[in-house]
Amino acid sequence: LINSTPADSEGFADDVNLLIRGIDIDTIINIGQQCLDKIREWGLKTGLNFSPTKTEAILFTWKKKWEIKTSLKLGDNEIKMCQQVKYLGVILDSKMSWRPHCQDRVRKATIALMQCRRAIGKSWGLKPRQALWIFTAIIRPILAYAAVIWINATNSRTLVAMLQKVQRLACITITSAFPSTPTAALETLLQIPPIDVFLKGEAYMATYRLERGDMWTTRRYVGGRGRKFKSHVDMNNEGKIKIPILNMPKDSCT
């Protein structure tokens, strides 16, 4: 079914997404409607129902003004057009700025850190080594979730500063240091890399694993800005060049 639609498509369990490209909005809407009609037709034949309320559409564009003349429909139900959608835990916004996703990661990581902070005091509670383990094993993975996809966010100083605040708060909590202590000093003391360096490392390792499983793609979806915009594929492939060990002969595990 997925391969029969005139669009690039991916599926995981019961979540499916369709990626459609076109020279203008009308072309994209027409192709999208063909895909929805084919999916609904298949569902009727197999007795499977698709929920229109859980189906969302988003237009990725750098244009500030755009208008959709005809709405997408799944049967008789209109599909809502959103400014941002969540797919497998990753928030995609129409500008691909990754700001909403970073804000969501920071919010969740901060909540988890505050819960753990209740068990840490200057003279009582968890020891620094235990608190450090909590950060590296629980808090930091929340920040780094799916970093291979949104690795371009590390090019934005604003987004890196947003993520760095969580790591700085964790460092101060672990060491019980003064609030004015420099972040670089705390990271050196705890042997923690800066958050942007850590995220790039996580993305490069994920790329390595996907390549070994023949699941890494070299396709680029960059729109009209062409080579001026670096996709996550570009940035992760650059990581292979910067780290020669990633290009060495490898064994495959089955």
mmCIF file of C-alpha atoms in Angstrom:
data_model
loop_
_atom_site.group_PDB
_atom_site.id
_atom_site.type_symbol
_atom_site.label_atom_id
_atom_site.label_comp_id
_atom_site.label_asym_id
_atom_site.label_seq_id
_atom_site.Cartn_x
_atom_site.Cartn_y
_atom_site.Cartn_z
ATOM 1 C CA LEU A 1 0.000 0.000 0.000
ATOM 2 C CA ILE A 2 2.676 2.503 1.041
ATOM 3 C CA ASN A 3 4.832 1.890 -2.027
ATOM 4 C CA SER A 4 1.825 2.284 -4.326
ATOM 5 C CA THR A 5 1.250 5.929 -3.371
ATOM 6 C CA PRO A 6 2.867 8.742 -5.428
ATOM 7 C CA ALA A 7 4.826 9.982 -2.415
ATOM 8 C CA ASP A 8 7.777 9.078 -0.225
ATOM 9 C CA SER A 9 6.431 7.207 2.768
ATOM 10 C CA GLU A 10 7.639 5.650 5.998
ATOM 11 C CA GLY A 11 5.842 3.615 8.608
ATOM 12 C CA PHE A 12 6.500 2.403 12.139
ATOM 13 C CA ALA A 13 3.943 0.140 13.817
ATOM 14 C CA ASP A 14 0.599 1.932 13.340
ATOM 15 C CA ASP A 15 2.145 5.360 12.532
ATOM 16 C CA VAL A 16 2.566 6.291 8.873
ATOM 17 C CA ASN A 17 3.792 9.502 7.289
ATOM 18 C CA LEU A 18 3.696 10.653 3.691
ATOM 19 C CA LEU A 19 6.255 13.125 2.340
ATOM 20 C CA ILE A 20 5.125 14.952 -0.787
ATOM 21 C CA ARG A 21 7.126 17.434 -2.839
ATOM 22 C CA GLY A 22 5.874 19.730 -5.584
ATOM 23 C CA ILE A 23 6.521 22.962 -7.458
ATOM 24 C CA ASP A 24 3.573 24.682 -5.773
ATOM 25 C CA ILE A 25 0.972 24.157 -3.054
ATOM 26 C CA ASP A 26 -1.779 23.073 -5.471
ATOM 27 C CA THR A 27 0.419 20.280 -6.834
ATOM 28 C CA ILE A 28 1.246 19.071 -3.325
ATOM 29 C CA ILE A 29 -2.436 19.109 -2.306
ATOM 30 C CA ASN A 30 -3.475 17.165 -5.406
ATOM 31 C CA ILE A 31 -0.862 14.464 -4.847
ATOM 32 C CA GLY A 32 -1.733 14.326 -1.153
ATOM 33 C CA GLN A 33 -5.423 13.862 -1.894
ATOM 34 C CA GLN A 34 -4.626 11.009 -4.296
ATOM 35 C CA CYS A 35 -2.639 9.302 -1.537
ATOM 36 C CA LEU A 36 -5.421 9.738 1.019
ATOM 37 C CA ASP A 37 -8.030 8.386 -1.394
ATOM 38 C CA LYS A 38 -5.911 5.325 -2.114
ATOM 39 C CA ILE A 39 -5.273 4.712 1.592
ATOM 40 C CA ARG A 40 -8.984 5.043 2.431
ATOM 41 C CA GLU A 41 -9.928 2.707 -0.424
ATOM 42 C CA TRP A 42 -7.489 0.099 0.889
ATOM 43 C CA GLY A 43 -8.871 0.527 4.401
ATOM 44 C CA LEU A 44 -12.435 -0.101 3.244
ATOM 45 C CA LYS A 45 -11.372 -3.289 1.471
ATOM 46 C CA THR A 46 -9.495 -4.654 4.475
ATOM 47 C CA GLY A 47 -11.919 -3.465 7.148
ATOM 48 C CA LEU A 48 -9.416 -1.041 8.661
ATOM 49 C CA ASN A 49 -10.529 2.433 9.752
ATOM 50 C CA PHE A 50 -8.274 5.486 9.774
ATOM 51 C CA SER A 51 -8.993 8.233 12.299
ATOM 52 C CA PRO A 52 -9.352 11.671 10.662
ATOM 53 C CA THR A 53 -8.990 13.368 14.065
ATOM 54 C CA LYS A 54 -5.544 11.818 14.538
ATOM 55 C CA THR A 55 -4.447 12.625 10.989
ATOM 56 C CA GLU A 56 -2.609 15.917 10.540
ATOM 57 C CA ALA A 57 -0.974 17.737 7.651
ATOM 58 C CA ILE A 58 1.872 20.233 7.679
ATOM 59 C CA LEU A 59 3.411 22.337 4.923
ATOM 60 C CA PHE A 60 7.186 22.729 5.118
ATOM 61 C CA THR A 61 8.059 26.044 3.511
ATOM 62 C CA TRP A 62 10.111 29.173 4.142
ATOM 63 C CA LYS A 63 7.406 31.340 2.617
ATOM 64 C CA LYS A 64 5.831 33.750 5.095
ATOM 65 C CA LYS A 65 2.548 33.989 3.197
ATOM 66 C CA TRP A 66 0.827 31.047 1.614
ATOM 67 C CA GLU A 67 -2.759 29.968 1.038
ATOM 68 C CA ILE A 68 -4.397 26.583 0.567
ATOM 69 C CA LYS A 69 -7.426 26.816 -1.704
ATOM 70 C CA THR A 70 -8.556 23.192 -1.327
ATOM 71 C CA SER A 71 -8.368 21.279 1.942
ATOM 72 C CA LEU A 72 -7.229 17.690 2.233
ATOM 73 C CA LYS A 73 -9.976 15.218 3.103
ATOM 74 C CA LEU A 74 -10.049 11.679 4.419
ATOM 75 C CA GLY A 75 -13.434 10.534 3.224
ATOM 76 C CA ASP A 76 -15.868 13.294 4.197
ATOM 77 C CA ASN A 77 -13.676 14.600 7.005
ATOM 78 C CA GLU A 78 -11.336 17.527 6.504
ATOM 79 C CA ILE A 79 -7.707 17.094 7.566
ATOM 80 C CA LYS A 80 -6.483 19.979 9.699
ATOM 81 C CA MET A 81 -3.374 21.876 8.581
ATOM 82 C CA CYS A 82 -0.950 22.430 11.488
ATOM 83 C CA GLN A 83 2.085 24.607 12.109
ATOM 84 C CA GLN A 84 3.791 21.741 13.911
ATOM 85 C CA VAL A 85 3.238 18.008 14.299
ATOM 86 C CA LYS A 86 4.760 15.269 16.454
ATOM 87 C CA TYR A 87 5.908 12.031 14.853
ATOM 88 C CA LEU A 88 7.513 9.309 16.970
ATOM 89 C CA GLY A 89 8.314 11.830 19.675
ATOM 90 C CA VAL A 90 9.974 14.384 17.370
ATOM 91 C CA ILE A 91 8.222 17.734 16.876
ATOM 92 C CA LEU A 92 8.419 19.017 13.299
ATOM 93 C CA ASP A 93 7.584 22.675 12.667
ATOM 94 C CA SER A 94 6.787 24.225 9.305
ATOM 95 C CA LYS A 95 10.089 26.163 9.160
ATOM 96 C CA MET A 96 12.173 23.183 10.319
ATOM 97 C CA SER A 97 13.739 25.442 12.937
ATOM 98 C CA TRP A 98 13.600 22.710 15.635
ATOM 99 C CA ARG A 99 12.787 25.339 18.254
ATOM 100 C CA PRO A 100 9.507 23.676 19.385
ATOM 101 C CA HIS A 101 11.259 20.322 19.658
ATOM 102 C CA CYS A 102 14.157 21.749 21.683
ATOM 103 C CA GLN A 103 11.702 23.552 23.958
ATOM 104 C CA ASP A 104 9.841 20.284 24.509
ATOM 105 C CA ARG A 105 13.089 18.415 25.273
ATOM 106 C CA VAL A 106 14.202 21.115 27.703
ATOM 107 C CA ARG A 107 10.830 21.107 29.457
ATOM 108 C CA LYS A 108 10.805 17.334 29.951
ATOM 109 C CA ALA A 109 14.458 17.155 31.004
ATOM 110 C CA THR A 110 13.978 20.010 33.483
ATOM 111 C CA ILE A 111 10.944 18.321 35.053
ATOM 112 C CA ALA A 112 12.920 15.095 35.483
ATOM 113 C CA LEU A 113 15.902 16.985 36.902
ATOM 114 C CA MET A 114 13.741 18.836 39.420
ATOM 115 C CA GLN A 115 12.264 15.538 40.601
ATOM 116 C CA CYS A 116 15.759 14.149 41.170
ATOM 117 C CA ARG A 117 16.936 17.380 42.774
ATOM 118 C CA ARG A 118 14.632 16.767 45.748
ATOM 119 C CA ALA A 119 16.940 13.925 46.812
ATOM 120 C CA ILE A 120 20.111 16.034 46.668
ATOM 121 C CA GLY A 121 21.282 18.481 49.328
ATOM 122 C CA LYS A 122 24.550 20.202 50.231
ATOM 123 C CA SER A 123 25.050 18.028 53.302
ATOM 124 C CA TRP A 124 22.616 15.163 52.775
ATOM 125 C CA GLY A 125 21.052 12.985 50.079
ATOM 126 C CA LEU A 126 22.660 11.390 47.038
ATOM 127 C CA LYS A 127 26.402 11.544 46.636
ATOM 128 C CA PRO A 128 27.853 13.514 43.678
ATOM 129 C CA ARG A 129 28.807 10.288 41.884
ATOM 130 C CA GLN A 130 25.233 9.010 42.140
ATOM 131 C CA ALA A 131 23.796 12.355 41.033
ATOM 132 C CA LEU A 132 26.161 12.392 38.052
ATOM 133 C CA TRP A 133 24.972 8.919 37.067
ATOM 134 C CA ILE A 134 21.355 10.088 37.209
ATOM 135 C CA PHE A 135 22.169 12.965 34.875
ATOM 136 C CA THR A 136 24.123 10.921 32.325
ATOM 137 C CA ALA A 137 21.745 7.928 32.397
ATOM 138 C CA ILE A 138 18.343 9.625 32.718
ATOM 139 C CA ILE A 139 18.355 13.395 32.192
ATOM 140 C CA ARG A 140 20.786 13.795 29.305
ATOM 141 C CA PRO A 141 19.212 11.033 27.150
ATOM 142 C CA ILE A 142 15.934 12.980 27.358
ATOM 143 C CA LEU A 143 17.696 15.970 25.779
ATOM 144 C CA ALA A 144 19.430 13.829 23.147
ATOM 145 C CA TYR A 145 16.370 11.866 21.996
ATOM 146 C CA ALA A 146 16.512 11.427 18.194
ATOM 147 C CA ALA A 147 19.483 13.827 17.938
ATOM 148 C CA VAL A 148 20.395 12.282 14.592
ATOM 149 C CA ILE A 149 17.288 13.942 13.126
ATOM 150 C CA TRP A 150 17.560 17.443 14.601
ATOM 151 C CA ILE A 151 21.371 17.731 14.662
ATOM 152 C CA ASN A 152 21.103 20.992 12.633
ATOM 153 C CA ALA A 153 19.839 22.651 15.817
ATOM 154 C CA THR A 154 23.428 22.613 17.093
ATOM 155 C CA ASN A 155 24.179 25.303 14.480
ATOM 156 C CA SER A 156 21.888 27.715 16.343
ATOM 157 C CA ARG A 157 23.468 29.494 19.303
ATOM 158 C CA THR A 158 20.034 30.231 20.721
ATOM 159 C CA LEU A 159 18.965 26.584 20.743
ATOM 160 C CA VAL A 160 22.320 25.384 22.087
ATOM 161 C CA ALA A 161 22.099 27.951 24.901
ATOM 162 C CA MET A 162 18.597 26.674 25.690
ATOM 163 C CA LEU A 163 19.848 23.092 25.976
ATOM 164 C CA GLN A 164 22.984 24.155 27.827
ATOM 165 C CA LYS A 165 20.916 25.675 30.647
ATOM 166 C CA VAL A 166 19.673 22.221 31.619
ATOM 167 C CA GLN A 167 23.190 20.813 31.699
ATOM 168 C CA ARG A 168 24.463 23.787 33.714
ATOM 169 C CA LEU A 169 21.660 23.367 36.253
ATOM 170 C CA ALA A 170 22.540 19.691 36.550
ATOM 171 C CA CYS A 171 26.244 20.479 37.056
ATOM 172 C CA ILE A 172 25.459 22.959 39.839
ATOM 173 C CA THR A 173 23.110 20.451 41.468
ATOM 174 C CA ILE A 174 25.714 17.671 41.358
ATOM 175 C CA THR A 175 28.597 19.746 42.716
ATOM 176 C CA SER A 176 26.626 22.119 44.993
ATOM 177 C CA ALA A 177 28.717 24.889 43.409
ATOM 178 C CA PHE A 178 27.970 28.600 43.558
ATOM 179 C CA PRO A 179 25.544 29.844 40.869
ATOM 180 C CA SER A 180 28.296 32.095 39.502
ATOM 181 C CA THR A 181 30.655 29.174 38.767
ATOM 182 C CA PRO A 182 31.565 29.070 35.038
ATOM 183 C CA THR A 183 29.868 26.300 33.075
ATOM 184 C CA ALA A 184 33.120 25.240 31.375
ATOM 185 C CA ALA A 185 34.774 24.739 34.769
ATOM 186 C CA LEU A 186 31.918 22.560 36.018
ATOM 187 C CA GLU A 187 31.934 20.460 32.838
ATOM 188 C CA THR A 188 35.702 19.976 33.098
ATOM 189 C CA LEU A 189 35.426 18.983 36.759
ATOM 190 C CA LEU A 190 32.720 16.403 36.004
ATOM 191 C CA GLN A 191 34.285 15.319 32.690
ATOM 192 C CA ILE A 192 31.096 16.187 30.795
ATOM 193 C CA PRO A 193 31.399 17.484 27.204
ATOM 194 C CA PRO A 194 29.454 20.600 26.157
ATOM 195 C CA ILE A 195 25.907 19.675 25.191
ATOM 196 C CA ASP A 196 26.341 20.491 21.484
ATOM 197 C CA VAL A 197 29.452 18.282 21.289
ATOM 198 C CA PHE A 198 27.606 15.465 23.041
ATOM 199 C CA LEU A 199 24.611 15.751 20.693
ATOM 200 C CA LYS A 200 26.851 15.581 17.627
ATOM 201 C CA GLY A 201 28.534 12.493 19.038
ATOM 202 C CA GLU A 202 25.158 10.822 19.592
ATOM 203 C CA ALA A 203 24.075 11.718 16.054
ATOM 204 C CA TYR A 204 27.289 10.369 14.511
ATOM 205 C CA MET A 205 26.980 7.095 16.422
ATOM 206 C CA ALA A 206 23.363 6.722 15.308
ATOM 207 C CA THR A 207 24.418 7.356 11.711
ATOM 208 C CA TYR A 208 27.108 4.697 12.079
ATOM 209 C CA ARG A 209 24.592 2.119 13.352
ATOM 210 C CA LEU A 210 22.109 2.917 10.596
ATOM 211 C CA GLU A 211 24.783 2.628 7.939
ATOM 212 C CA ARG A 212 25.838 -0.780 9.203
ATOM 213 C CA GLY A 213 22.225 -1.902 8.921
ATOM 214 C CA ASP A 214 21.843 -0.435 5.403
ATOM 215 C CA MET A 215 19.148 1.917 6.717
ATOM 216 C CA TRP A 216 20.935 5.246 6.242
ATOM 217 C CA THR A 217 19.658 7.435 3.417
ATOM 218 C CA THR A 218 21.546 9.952 1.307
ATOM 219 C CA ARG A 219 18.407 11.746 0.110
ATOM 220 C CA ARG A 220 18.245 15.469 0.779
ATOM 221 C CA TYR A 221 15.007 17.441 1.174
ATOM 222 C CA VAL A 222 16.172 21.031 1.267
ATOM 223 C CA GLY A 223 13.586 22.902 -0.796
ATOM 224 C CA GLY A 224 14.478 26.016 -2.771
ATOM 225 C CA ARG A 225 17.425 27.068 -0.637
ATOM 226 C CA GLY A 226 19.441 24.198 -2.061
ATOM 227 C CA ARG A 227 22.978 23.829 -0.803
ATOM 228 C CA LYS A 228 22.744 26.860 1.495
ATOM 229 C CA PHE A 229 20.713 24.751 3.909
ATOM 230 C CA LYS A 230 22.410 21.770 5.573
ATOM 231 C CA SER A 231 20.096 18.871 6.224
ATOM 232 C CA HIS A 232 20.680 16.301 8.968
ATOM 233 C CA VAL A 233 22.043 13.986 6.264
ATOM 234 C CA ASP A 234 24.659 16.566 5.266
ATOM 235 C CA MET A 235 25.767 17.223 8.837
ATOM 236 C CA ASN A 236 26.054 13.562 9.770
ATOM 237 C CA ASN A 237 27.969 12.778 6.584
ATOM 238 C CA GLU A 238 30.347 15.628 7.446
ATOM 239 C CA GLY A 239 30.901 13.934 10.784
ATOM 240 C CA LYS A 240 32.215 10.871 8.956
ATOM 241 C CA ILE A 241 34.811 13.061 7.260
ATOM 242 C CA LYS A 242 35.848 14.737 10.507
ATOM 243 C CA ILE A 243 36.171 11.385 12.317
ATOM 244 C CA PRO A 244 38.152 9.038 10.015
ATOM 245 C CA ILE A 245 37.552 6.011 12.258
ATOM 246 C CA LEU A 246 33.900 6.008 11.134
ATOM 247 C CA ASN A 247 35.053 5.225 7.562
ATOM 248 C CA MET A 248 37.266 2.283 8.504
ATOM 249 C CA PRO A 249 36.303 -1.285 7.488
ATOM 250 C CA LYS A 250 33.693 -2.703 9.839
ATOM 251 C CA ASP A 251 32.228 -6.057 10.804
ATOM 252 C CA SER A 252 28.501 -6.694 10.586
ATOM 253 C CA CYS A 253 26.591 -8.360 13.407
ATOM 254 C CA THR A 254 23.543 -10.491 12.621
#
